Coordinates of C-alpha atoms in Angstrom, one line a residue:
M1 CA 31.4 129.1 -161.1
S2 CA 32.3 125.7 -159.5
H3 CA 32.1 124.3 -156.0
G4 CA 35.1 121.8 -156.7
W5 CA 35.1 118.2 -156.6
L6 CA 33.1 116.0 -154.1
D7 CA 32.7 112.3 -153.9
V8 CA 28.8 112.4 -153.8
V9 CA 26.1 115.2 -154.6
V10 CA 22.6 114.4 -153.4
V11 CA 19.8 116.4 -155.1
G12 CA 16.9 117.1 -152.7
S13 CA 16.6 117.4 -149.1
G14 CA 13.6 115.2 -147.9
H15 CA 13.9 111.7 -146.2
A16 CA 15.5 110.0 -149.1
A17 CA 18.2 112.7 -149.4
V18 CA 18.9 112.7 -145.6
E19 CA 19.5 109.0 -145.4
A20 CA 21.5 108.9 -148.6
S21 CA 23.8 111.7 -147.6
L22 CA 24.2 110.4 -144.0
A23 CA 25.3 106.9 -145.4
T24 CA 27.8 108.1 -147.8
T25 CA 29.4 110.5 -145.2
H26 CA 29.5 107.9 -142.6
L27 CA 31.2 105.7 -145.2
G28 CA 33.9 108.3 -145.5
L29 CA 32.9 110.1 -148.6
S30 CA 32.6 114.0 -149.0
T31 CA 29.0 114.7 -149.6
A32 CA 26.9 117.8 -150.3
I33 CA 23.1 118.2 -150.5
V34 CA 21.7 120.7 -153.0
T35 CA 18.3 121.8 -152.3
L36 CA 15.6 124.5 -153.3
N37 CA 15.2 125.3 -149.7
P38 CA 18.1 124.8 -147.2
T39 CA 15.9 125.8 -144.3
N40 CA 13.5 122.9 -144.8
V41 CA 15.8 119.9 -144.7
A42 CA 13.9 116.8 -143.5
G43 CA 10.5 118.6 -143.5
M44 CA 7.3 116.7 -143.3
P45 CA 4.9 118.2 -145.9
C46 CA 2.1 115.7 -145.3
N47 CA 0.8 114.1 -142.1
P48 CA 2.9 114.1 -138.9
S49 CA 3.3 110.5 -138.5
I50 CA 5.9 107.6 -139.0
G51 CA 5.0 103.9 -139.4
G52 CA 2.0 101.6 -140.1
P53 CA 1.8 98.2 -141.7
G54 CA 4.9 97.5 -143.8
K55 CA 6.2 101.0 -143.1
A56 CA 7.1 100.3 -139.6
Q57 CA 8.9 97.2 -140.5
M58 CA 10.9 99.3 -143.0
V59 CA 11.7 102.0 -140.4
S60 CA 13.2 99.2 -138.1
E61 CA 15.2 97.8 -141.1
I62 CA 16.6 101.2 -141.8
D63 CA 17.6 101.4 -138.0
A64 CA 19.2 97.9 -138.1
L65 CA 21.4 98.9 -141.1
G66 CA 22.6 101.9 -139.2
G67 CA 20.2 104.6 -140.5
E68 CA 18.7 107.6 -138.7
M69 CA 15.0 107.6 -139.2
A70 CA 14.0 105.5 -136.1
L71 CA 16.0 107.5 -133.9
A72 CA 14.7 110.8 -135.1
C73 CA 11.1 109.2 -134.9
D74 CA 11.8 108.1 -131.1
E75 CA 12.9 111.6 -130.2
A76 CA 10.0 113.3 -131.8
T77 CA 7.1 110.9 -130.9
L78 CA 4.0 112.4 -129.2
S79 CA 1.9 109.3 -129.3
L80 CA 2.4 105.7 -130.3
R81 CA 0.0 103.0 -131.3
V82 CA 0.2 99.3 -132.2
L83 CA -1.8 98.5 -135.3
N84 CA -3.1 95.0 -136.0
Q85 CA -2.5 94.2 -132.4
S86 CA -5.3 91.4 -132.3
K87 CA -3.6 89.8 -135.4
G88 CA -0.4 87.8 -135.8
P89 CA 3.2 89.2 -135.4
A90 CA 3.7 89.2 -139.2
V91 CA 1.4 92.3 -139.5
Q92 CA 1.6 93.9 -136.2
S93 CA 3.1 97.4 -136.6
L94 CA 4.0 100.6 -134.7
R95 CA 2.6 103.9 -135.7
A96 CA 3.9 107.2 -134.2
Q97 CA 2.5 110.6 -134.3
V98 CA 5.5 112.8 -134.3
D99 CA 6.3 116.4 -133.7
K100 CA 7.4 117.6 -137.1
E101 CA 9.8 120.3 -135.8
V102 CA 11.6 118.1 -133.4
Y103 CA 12.1 115.5 -136.2
R104 CA 13.4 118.1 -138.5
R105 CA 15.8 119.5 -136.0
H106 CA 17.1 115.8 -135.1
M107 CA 17.8 115.2 -138.7
Q108 CA 19.5 118.5 -139.4
K109 CA 21.8 118.0 -136.3
A110 CA 22.6 114.7 -137.5
L111 CA 23.7 116.1 -141.0
S112 CA 25.7 118.8 -139.3
R113 CA 27.6 116.3 -137.1
A114 CA 28.3 114.1 -140.0
G115 CA 29.6 117.1 -142.0
V116 CA 27.2 117.0 -144.8
K117 CA 27.4 120.3 -146.7
I118 CA 23.9 122.0 -147.4
L119 CA 23.9 124.1 -150.7
G120 CA 20.9 126.1 -152.1
G121 CA 20.1 126.0 -155.8
N122 CA 18.2 124.3 -158.4
A123 CA 19.9 121.3 -160.2
E124 CA 18.7 121.4 -163.7
E125 CA 21.2 119.1 -165.3
V126 CA 23.2 115.9 -164.6
I127 CA 26.6 116.3 -166.0
L128 CA 28.2 113.2 -167.8
D129 CA 32.0 112.6 -168.6
I130 CA 33.1 111.5 -171.9
N131 CA 32.4 107.7 -170.9
G132 CA 28.7 108.5 -170.0
R133 CA 29.3 108.5 -166.3
A134 CA 27.7 110.9 -163.9
E135 CA 30.1 113.6 -162.7
G136 CA 28.0 116.1 -161.1
V137 CA 25.1 118.6 -161.5
R138 CA 24.7 122.1 -163.1
L139 CA 22.6 124.6 -161.2
T140 CA 20.2 127.2 -162.6
G141 CA 22.6 130.1 -163.2
G142 CA 25.5 128.0 -164.3
A143 CA 27.2 126.9 -161.1
V144 CA 28.6 123.5 -161.3
I145 CA 29.0 120.9 -158.5
R146 CA 31.4 118.2 -159.5
A147 CA 31.0 114.8 -157.9
R148 CA 32.0 111.3 -158.8
A149 CA 28.4 110.1 -158.0
V150 CA 25.0 111.7 -158.1
I151 CA 21.9 110.7 -156.2
L152 CA 18.6 112.3 -157.3
C153 CA 16.1 112.5 -154.4
T154 CA 13.8 115.1 -155.9
G155 CA 10.5 114.0 -154.1
V156 CA 7.4 115.5 -155.6
Y157 CA 9.2 118.8 -156.9
L158 CA 10.0 117.8 -160.6
E159 CA 7.9 120.3 -162.7
S160 CA 5.4 120.2 -159.7
R161 CA 2.1 122.2 -159.7
I162 CA -0.2 122.8 -156.8
I163 CA -4.0 122.5 -157.6
V164 CA -6.7 123.9 -155.3
G165 CA -10.0 124.2 -157.1
E166 CA -9.6 126.6 -159.9
E167 CA -6.3 127.8 -158.7
I168 CA -3.1 126.2 -160.2
L169 CA 0.4 127.2 -159.1
E170 CA 3.7 126.1 -160.3
S171 CA 4.9 125.3 -156.8
G172 CA 6.2 122.6 -154.4
P173 CA 4.6 121.6 -151.3
L174 CA 3.7 124.4 -148.7
G175 CA 4.5 127.1 -151.2
E176 CA 8.1 126.1 -152.0
P177 CA 9.5 126.4 -155.6
S178 CA 9.0 123.8 -158.2
A179 CA 12.2 122.2 -159.6
H180 CA 12.5 123.1 -163.3
G181 CA 14.9 121.7 -166.0
L182 CA 15.8 118.4 -164.6
S183 CA 13.0 116.5 -166.1
A184 CA 13.9 117.7 -169.5
C185 CA 17.6 116.8 -168.9
L186 CA 16.6 113.2 -168.0
S187 CA 14.6 113.0 -171.1
R188 CA 17.4 114.1 -173.1
L189 CA 19.4 111.3 -171.6
G190 CA 16.9 108.9 -172.9
L191 CA 15.1 108.1 -169.5
T192 CA 11.4 107.6 -169.5
L193 CA 9.3 109.9 -167.1
G194 CA 5.7 109.4 -165.9
R195 CA 3.3 111.9 -164.0
F196 CA 2.0 111.2 -160.6
K197 CA -0.4 113.1 -158.3
T198 CA -0.7 113.1 -154.5
G199 CA -2.5 115.3 -152.0
T200 CA -2.7 116.7 -148.5
S201 CA -5.3 117.5 -146.0
P202 CA -6.3 121.0 -144.6
R203 CA -4.6 122.1 -141.5
I204 CA -6.9 123.6 -138.9
K205 CA -6.3 126.1 -136.0
K206 CA -6.3 124.3 -132.8
G207 CA -8.4 126.8 -130.9
S208 CA -11.1 126.8 -133.3
I209 CA -11.9 123.1 -132.8
N210 CA -14.6 122.0 -130.1
W211 CA -12.6 119.2 -128.7
D212 CA -15.3 117.9 -126.4
R213 CA -17.3 116.6 -129.3
L214 CA -14.4 114.5 -130.6
K215 CA -13.0 111.1 -129.5
A216 CA -9.6 110.9 -128.0
E217 CA -7.6 108.1 -129.6
K218 CA -5.4 106.5 -127.0
G219 CA -1.8 105.4 -127.6
T220 CA -0.4 102.1 -126.4
D221 CA 0.0 101.7 -122.6
R222 CA 3.0 99.4 -123.1
P223 CA 6.7 100.7 -123.5
Y224 CA 7.9 100.7 -127.1
A225 CA 10.3 102.3 -129.4
F226 CA 11.2 102.2 -133.2
S227 CA 15.0 102.1 -132.8
F228 CA 16.9 99.2 -131.4
M229 CA 19.1 101.8 -129.7
S230 CA 16.3 103.6 -127.9
E231 CA 14.8 102.7 -124.5
P232 CA 11.3 101.7 -124.8
R233 CA 8.9 104.1 -123.1
I234 CA 5.1 104.8 -122.7
W235 CA 4.4 107.9 -124.7
E236 CA 2.2 110.9 -124.2
Q237 CA -1.6 110.5 -124.5
D238 CA -4.5 112.6 -125.8
V239 CA -2.7 114.1 -128.8
C240 CA -4.9 112.4 -131.5
Y241 CA -8.6 112.6 -131.8
S242 CA -11.0 111.3 -134.3
T243 CA -14.5 112.1 -135.8
Y244 CA -16.6 111.1 -138.9
T245 CA -18.0 112.5 -142.1
N246 CA -21.8 112.4 -142.3
E247 CA -24.5 112.7 -144.9
E248 CA -24.3 116.5 -144.9
T249 CA -20.5 116.3 -145.5
H250 CA -21.3 113.9 -148.5
R251 CA -24.0 116.0 -149.9
I252 CA -21.8 119.1 -149.9
I253 CA -19.0 117.0 -151.8
R254 CA -21.6 115.6 -154.4
D255 CA -23.1 118.9 -155.1
N256 CA -19.7 120.4 -155.8
A257 CA -18.1 117.6 -157.6
W258 CA -18.3 119.7 -160.7
R259 CA -15.7 121.9 -159.3
A260 CA -13.5 119.2 -158.2
P261 CA -10.1 119.2 -160.3
L262 CA -10.0 115.5 -159.9
F263 CA -13.2 115.2 -161.9
D264 CA -13.1 118.1 -164.4
G265 CA -9.9 117.0 -166.2
T266 CA -7.5 119.4 -164.5
I267 CA -5.5 116.6 -162.7
Q268 CA -3.9 114.4 -165.2
G269 CA -1.5 112.4 -162.9
M270 CA -2.5 109.1 -161.4
G271 CA -2.8 109.2 -157.6
P272 CA -2.3 106.6 -154.9
R273 CA -5.1 104.0 -154.7
Y274 CA -4.4 103.5 -150.9
C275 CA -4.7 107.2 -150.0
P276 CA -7.7 108.6 -152.0
S277 CA -9.1 112.2 -151.6
I278 CA -12.3 112.5 -149.6
E279 CA -14.1 113.6 -152.8
D280 CA -12.8 110.3 -154.5
K281 CA -14.0 108.1 -151.5
V282 CA -17.5 109.8 -151.5
M283 CA -18.0 109.4 -155.2
R284 CA -16.7 105.9 -155.5
F285 CA -18.5 104.6 -152.5
P286 CA -21.9 106.3 -152.5
K287 CA -23.4 103.7 -150.0
R288 CA -20.7 104.3 -147.4
E289 CA -22.5 106.4 -144.6
R290 CA -19.4 107.9 -143.0
H291 CA -15.6 108.0 -143.3
Q292 CA -13.3 108.3 -140.2
I293 CA -11.2 111.5 -139.9
Y294 CA -8.2 111.7 -137.5
L295 CA -7.1 115.0 -135.9
E296 CA -3.2 114.9 -135.5
M297 CA -1.1 117.6 -133.9
E298 CA 1.5 118.9 -136.2
C299 CA 3.8 119.8 -133.4
N300 CA 3.8 121.4 -130.0
E301 CA 5.2 124.8 -131.2
A302 CA 2.4 125.4 -134.0
D303 CA -1.4 126.1 -133.7
E304 CA -2.2 123.6 -136.4
V305 CA -3.9 120.3 -136.6
Y306 CA -3.7 118.0 -139.5
L307 CA -7.1 116.2 -140.8
L308 CA -5.8 112.6 -141.8
G309 CA -8.4 111.1 -144.0
L310 CA -9.6 114.6 -145.5
S311 CA -7.2 115.0 -148.4
T312 CA -8.8 117.2 -150.9
S313 CA -8.2 119.6 -153.8
L314 CA -11.6 121.1 -153.7
P315 CA -11.9 124.9 -153.9
V316 CA -11.1 126.7 -150.5
D317 CA -14.7 127.8 -150.0
V318 CA -16.0 124.2 -150.4
Q319 CA -13.3 122.9 -148.1
Y320 CA -14.5 125.3 -145.5
T321 CA -18.1 124.0 -145.8
V322 CA -16.9 120.4 -145.8
V323 CA -14.8 120.9 -142.8
R324 CA -17.5 122.8 -140.8
S325 CA -19.9 120.0 -141.4
L326 CA -17.9 117.6 -139.4
P327 CA -18.8 117.2 -135.6
G328 CA -16.7 119.5 -133.4
M329 CA -15.6 121.6 -136.3
G330 CA -18.5 123.9 -136.8
E331 CA -16.3 127.0 -136.2
A332 CA -13.1 125.6 -137.6
E333 CA -10.6 128.0 -139.1
I334 CA -8.5 126.5 -142.0
T335 CA -4.9 127.8 -141.6
R336 CA -3.7 126.0 -144.9
P337 CA -6.1 124.4 -147.4
G338 CA -5.7 121.0 -148.7
Y339 CA -4.1 120.6 -152.3
A340 CA -3.2 118.1 -155.0
I341 CA 0.2 118.2 -156.2
E342 CA 1.3 116.8 -159.7
Y343 CA 4.8 116.0 -160.4
D344 CA 7.3 114.1 -162.8
H345 CA 8.9 110.8 -161.7
L346 CA 11.3 108.4 -163.4
M347 CA 9.8 105.0 -164.5
P348 CA 11.8 102.7 -162.0
S349 CA 12.1 100.0 -164.7
E350 CA 15.1 102.3 -165.8
L351 CA 16.9 101.2 -162.6
R352 CA 19.0 98.4 -161.5
P353 CA 18.0 96.6 -158.2
T354 CA 20.8 98.6 -156.7
L355 CA 18.9 101.9 -157.6
E356 CA 21.5 102.8 -160.0
V357 CA 20.2 104.1 -163.4
K358 CA 21.1 101.3 -166.0
A359 CA 22.2 103.8 -168.6
I360 CA 24.2 106.1 -166.6
P361 CA 26.9 104.6 -164.2
G362 CA 27.2 106.6 -161.1
L363 CA 23.6 108.0 -161.1
Y364 CA 21.4 106.8 -158.5
T365 CA 17.7 107.8 -157.7
A366 CA 15.7 107.4 -154.5
G367 CA 12.3 108.2 -153.0
Q368 CA 9.3 109.7 -154.9
I369 CA 11.2 110.3 -158.1
N370 CA 11.1 106.4 -158.4
G371 CA 7.3 106.3 -158.3
T372 CA 6.9 105.6 -154.6
S373 CA 4.9 107.3 -151.8
G374 CA 5.6 108.1 -148.3
Y375 CA 8.4 109.1 -145.9
E376 CA 9.4 105.5 -145.0
E377 CA 9.8 104.4 -148.5
A378 CA 11.8 107.3 -149.4
A379 CA 14.1 107.0 -146.5
A380 CA 14.7 103.3 -147.1
Q381 CA 15.5 103.9 -150.8
G382 CA 17.7 106.8 -149.9
L383 CA 19.7 104.5 -147.4
L384 CA 20.3 101.8 -150.1
A385 CA 21.1 104.4 -152.8
G386 CA 23.8 106.0 -150.5
I387 CA 25.3 102.6 -149.5
N388 CA 25.5 101.5 -153.1
A389 CA 26.9 104.9 -154.4
A390 CA 29.7 104.5 -151.8
R391 CA 30.5 101.0 -152.9
Y392 CA 30.4 102.0 -156.4
L393 CA 33.0 104.6 -155.8
T394 CA 35.1 102.2 -153.7
G395 CA 34.9 99.3 -156.2
R396 CA 32.9 97.0 -153.9
E397 CA 30.1 94.6 -154.8
Q398 CA 26.7 96.7 -154.5
I399 CA 24.0 95.5 -152.1
V400 CA 20.7 94.0 -153.2
L401 CA 18.3 92.9 -150.4
G402 CA 16.2 89.8 -151.1
R403 CA 12.4 89.6 -150.7
D404 CA 13.0 87.2 -147.8
Q405 CA 15.6 89.4 -146.2
A406 CA 13.8 92.8 -145.9
Y407 CA 10.7 94.8 -146.7
I408 CA 13.2 97.2 -148.3
G409 CA 14.1 94.3 -150.7
V410 CA 10.5 93.8 -151.4
M411 CA 9.8 97.3 -152.3
I412 CA 12.8 97.8 -154.5
D413 CA 12.1 94.5 -156.3
D414 CA 8.5 95.5 -156.9
I415 CA 9.4 98.9 -158.4
V416 CA 12.2 97.9 -160.6
S417 CA 10.6 94.8 -161.9
T418 CA 7.0 95.6 -162.4
H419 CA 5.1 98.4 -164.3
I420 CA 4.2 101.2 -161.8
E421 CA 0.8 102.8 -162.7
E422 CA 0.3 104.7 -159.5
P423 CA 2.4 105.9 -156.5
Y424 CA 3.8 102.8 -154.8
R425 CA 3.1 102.1 -151.1
I426 CA 4.6 99.3 -149.1
L427 CA 2.0 96.9 -147.6
T428 CA 2.6 93.8 -145.4
S429 CA 0.5 91.9 -148.2
R430 CA 3.3 92.6 -150.7
A431 CA 5.8 90.5 -148.8
E432 CA 5.2 86.7 -149.3
Y433 CA 7.6 85.9 -146.5
R434 CA 6.1 88.5 -144.1
L435 CA 6.4 86.2 -141.0
L436 CA 10.2 86.2 -141.6
L437 CA 10.2 90.1 -141.8
R438 CA 8.8 91.0 -138.5
Q439 CA 9.6 94.4 -137.1
S440 CA 11.0 92.9 -134.0
N441 CA 13.7 90.9 -135.7
A442 CA 14.9 93.5 -138.2
D443 CA 18.2 93.7 -136.3
S444 CA 18.8 89.9 -136.4
R445 CA 18.3 90.0 -140.2
L446 CA 20.3 93.2 -141.1
T447 CA 22.6 94.4 -138.4
P448 CA 25.3 91.9 -139.2
L449 CA 25.2 93.2 -142.9
G450 CA 25.2 96.8 -141.8
R451 CA 28.3 96.1 -139.6
R452 CA 30.0 94.5 -142.8
I453 CA 28.9 97.6 -144.8
G454 CA 30.5 99.9 -142.2
L455 CA 27.3 101.8 -141.1
V456 CA 26.7 100.0 -137.7
S457 CA 28.6 101.8 -134.9
H458 CA 30.6 100.1 -132.2
E459 CA 27.9 101.2 -129.7
R460 CA 25.2 99.6 -131.9
W461 CA 27.1 96.5 -132.5
A462 CA 27.7 95.9 -128.7
R463 CA 23.8 96.4 -128.1
F464 CA 23.1 93.9 -130.9
Q465 CA 25.6 91.3 -129.5
S466 CA 24.1 91.6 -126.1
K467 CA 20.6 91.0 -127.3
T468 CA 21.9 88.1 -129.5
G469 CA 23.4 86.6 -126.3
Y470 CA 20.1 86.9 -124.5
L471 CA 18.2 85.2 -127.5
R472 CA 20.6 82.2 -127.3
K473 CA 19.9 82.0 -123.6
G474 CA 16.2 82.3 -124.0
R475 CA 16.0 79.8 -126.7
A476 CA 18.0 77.3 -124.7
L477 CA 15.4 78.0 -121.8
L478 CA 12.7 76.9 -124.2
D479 CA 14.1 73.4 -124.3
E480 CA 13.3 73.0 -120.5
K481 CA 10.5 70.5 -119.8
V482 CA 7.2 71.2 -118.1
S483 CA 5.0 68.2 -117.5
G484 CA 7.2 66.1 -119.8
Q485 CA 7.3 68.4 -122.7
P486 CA 9.7 71.1 -123.9
V487 CA 8.1 74.6 -123.4
R488 CA 8.8 75.4 -127.0
D489 CA 6.4 72.6 -128.0
L490 CA 3.8 73.7 -125.4
L491 CA 3.8 77.2 -126.7
R492 CA 2.3 75.9 -130.1
N493 CA -1.0 75.5 -128.1
P494 CA -2.5 79.0 -128.0
K495 CA -3.9 78.4 -124.6
Y496 CA -0.3 78.8 -123.2
S497 CA 1.8 82.0 -123.1
L498 CA 5.6 82.1 -122.0
G499 CA 4.6 83.9 -118.9
D500 CA 2.8 80.8 -117.7
F501 CA 6.2 79.1 -117.2
A502 CA 8.0 81.8 -115.5
G503 CA 7.3 80.2 -112.1
R504 CA 8.9 76.8 -113.1
I505 CA 11.7 78.6 -115.1
P506 CA 12.6 81.7 -113.1
E507 CA 15.6 82.7 -115.5
L508 CA 12.9 83.6 -118.0
L509 CA 12.4 86.7 -115.9
T510 CA 16.0 87.8 -116.3
L511 CA 15.5 88.3 -120.2
P512 CA 14.8 91.7 -121.6
S513 CA 11.2 92.3 -122.6
A514 CA 12.0 92.5 -126.2
V515 CA 13.8 89.1 -126.0
F516 CA 11.2 87.5 -124.1
A517 CA 8.6 88.5 -126.7
E518 CA 10.7 87.5 -129.6
I519 CA 11.4 83.8 -128.3
E520 CA 7.7 83.4 -127.7
I521 CA 6.9 84.5 -131.4
E522 CA 9.7 82.1 -132.6
A523 CA 8.3 79.2 -130.7
R524 CA 4.6 79.7 -131.2
Y525 CA 5.0 80.2 -135.2
A526 CA 7.9 77.9 -135.5
G527 CA 6.1 75.6 -138.0
F528 CA 5.0 78.6 -140.2
I529 CA 8.3 80.2 -140.1
G530 CA 10.2 77.1 -141.0
R531 CA 8.0 76.7 -143.9
Q532 CA 8.6 80.2 -145.2
E533 CA 12.3 79.7 -144.7
R534 CA 12.2 76.5 -146.8
E535 CA 10.1 78.1 -149.5
A536 CA 12.6 81.0 -149.8
A537 CA 15.4 78.7 -150.1
R538 CA 13.7 76.4 -152.6
L539 CA 12.8 79.4 -154.8
K540 CA 16.5 80.7 -154.8
R541 CA 17.8 77.2 -155.7
Y542 CA 15.4 76.8 -158.7
L543 CA 15.7 80.3 -160.3
G544 CA 17.8 78.8 -163.1
K545 CA 15.3 76.2 -164.0
R546 CA 14.3 76.3 -167.7
I547 CA 10.8 77.3 -169.0
P548 CA 10.2 75.1 -172.0
P549 CA 9.5 77.0 -175.2
G550 CA 5.7 76.6 -176.1
L551 CA 4.7 75.9 -172.6
D552 CA 0.8 76.0 -172.6
L553 CA 0.2 78.4 -169.6
D554 CA -3.6 77.7 -169.7
R555 CA -2.8 74.3 -168.3
I556 CA -1.5 75.8 -165.0
P557 CA -4.7 77.0 -163.5
S558 CA -3.1 78.6 -160.4
L559 CA -1.0 80.9 -162.5
S560 CA -2.3 84.5 -162.4
R561 CA -3.4 86.3 -165.5
E562 CA -0.7 89.0 -165.1
A563 CA 2.0 86.3 -165.0
R564 CA 0.5 84.6 -168.1
D565 CA 0.6 87.9 -170.0
K566 CA 4.1 88.6 -169.1
I567 CA 5.4 85.3 -170.0
A568 CA 3.6 85.2 -173.3
N569 CA 4.9 88.6 -174.2
H570 CA 8.6 88.2 -173.0
G571 CA 9.2 84.5 -173.4
P572 CA 11.6 84.2 -170.4
S573 CA 13.9 81.2 -170.8
T574 CA 14.2 80.5 -167.0
L575 CA 12.4 81.1 -163.7
G576 CA 15.0 83.6 -162.8
R577 CA 14.4 85.6 -166.1
A578 CA 10.6 85.4 -165.3
A579 CA 11.3 87.0 -161.9
E580 CA 13.4 89.8 -163.7
I581 CA 10.4 90.7 -165.9
G582 CA 8.1 91.1 -162.8
V583 CA 6.5 87.6 -162.5
S584 CA 5.7 87.6 -158.7
P585 CA 7.4 85.2 -156.5
A586 CA 4.1 83.4 -155.7
D587 CA 3.6 82.9 -159.4
I588 CA 7.3 81.7 -159.8
L589 CA 6.5 79.0 -156.9
V590 CA 3.4 77.9 -159.1
L591 CA 5.7 77.6 -162.2
L592 CA 8.2 75.7 -160.1
A593 CA 5.6 73.2 -158.8
Y594 CA 4.2 72.8 -162.2
L595 CA 7.8 72.2 -163.9
G596 CA 9.2 70.3 -161.1
G597 CA 6.8 67.2 -161.4
G598 CA 3.2 66.5 -161.3
G599 CA 2.7 69.0 -164.1
G600 CA 1.5 66.4 -166.5
G601 CA 3.3 67.5 -169.7
A602 CA 6.1 70.0 -168.8
S603 CA 9.1 69.1 -170.6
R604 CA 12.6 69.2 -169.0

């Protein structure tokens, strides 16, 4: 049986698959999603939130390029917080608690409007033509979907198994089927696979919680939105609460550590360092007296609460004891226990920076199949994979975002050029030019590119041009002098804020709030921003600089041990080649400084 020819077939139906299929369809290509469960497209099997450090910036970048995630998030938001508010603009990030059902319905409507076909089935084989190019997938049962490009967005489903205590099930998240066969196909095609693990927390029945004993976590009282197309607003409050573990919680976990799959050898895959299970936290940090737990509403329609911070694969009876040891949870009823899930992933070193598999033209991968974690990371990869699959089919140059251009560029560069040993999570600390990559300026950085690609609508472009005009006006107003000095210079003194000058320059009050905030940031951090811009430009200019054979790396004290090992093992001939094998930009700059003069012995 055949479904006929399509331009693109996307395997999977999570965040990567949704953004990939929307991108290819909006770029004029016929596209179908093939998924194990057509009713759960755009589901959120883990926590009900979007954003956080690095992640929020990435969501705004998706939006700036014409993607959908930020719009769905704004429609579904229940509560919104600004993280790192006391720190600088480089790390300030929005984090939204969202209604999972509203989010899912938004995305399904977007797919329907775009004309994406949704097909049920298990893709167990990538079909290649006689030239080794991808030309579709074969489903279990023999049905064939022919397509000129294939995007694999399989999430955590490849040969997945769920682990709860002694119980092991061949299953995907929330009881869905596991995807069988595709891992073996990828191996036959010569690709290298790894095995990772992630986990989730118990869900609790709302009515079984004593809310009076919990602390309400207030959202921001200022208007915000993720999408540049949404009107900022103040979001609903009192939908997130917090509590803490205690010594009794920790005693229960220690006493039952022998039953934990994480410690008895049952779990083989490596889990995410930045999102450890509660049993891992208790055993690794024995002197820590308590760990914070957040109670997040899954959606308005369901009687379930997600316990963020209590990810676990302990047996169900132990989970009950652990949960009921928490303040306010003495009579808690678990509606769905926490679990660990193991799954196969592709080693992302098999990929080009375009997310095309090096060995197979026309085959792209995005999301957790590439060794990443998180909804936001997956959606960003899906968008880029969709863009590049479309450009591959239309004979155009594919898009690679630079590390100084977008967090998306940082992430993709990290995963394709370094050895991934655990599920990758974006963090602001991974971006050496993070002051350039603020959430607030994602549109300035990327919307013109999105327009050239063809994903930015006329409406979005008009909104962007209007904001750009206001930015020009605002920047010109900063040249006005107060007490003999330009306002932009005065703003470098932390005792002043832009609002202090509104009385002298009333036109400032005509600027939209987002523009007002942005020009203040630009002025206040102008020196640092300029330095990062010069550093990024300098690095690009010198990537062709030779690394002399036999260079004594031990004479470069600031060079990291990781960089020394990679250069010694691979012998890159230039700084650009060093970057390609995963030497970090920070180490490239150290090498550049050494080789460019003052190195005392570097040949040229």
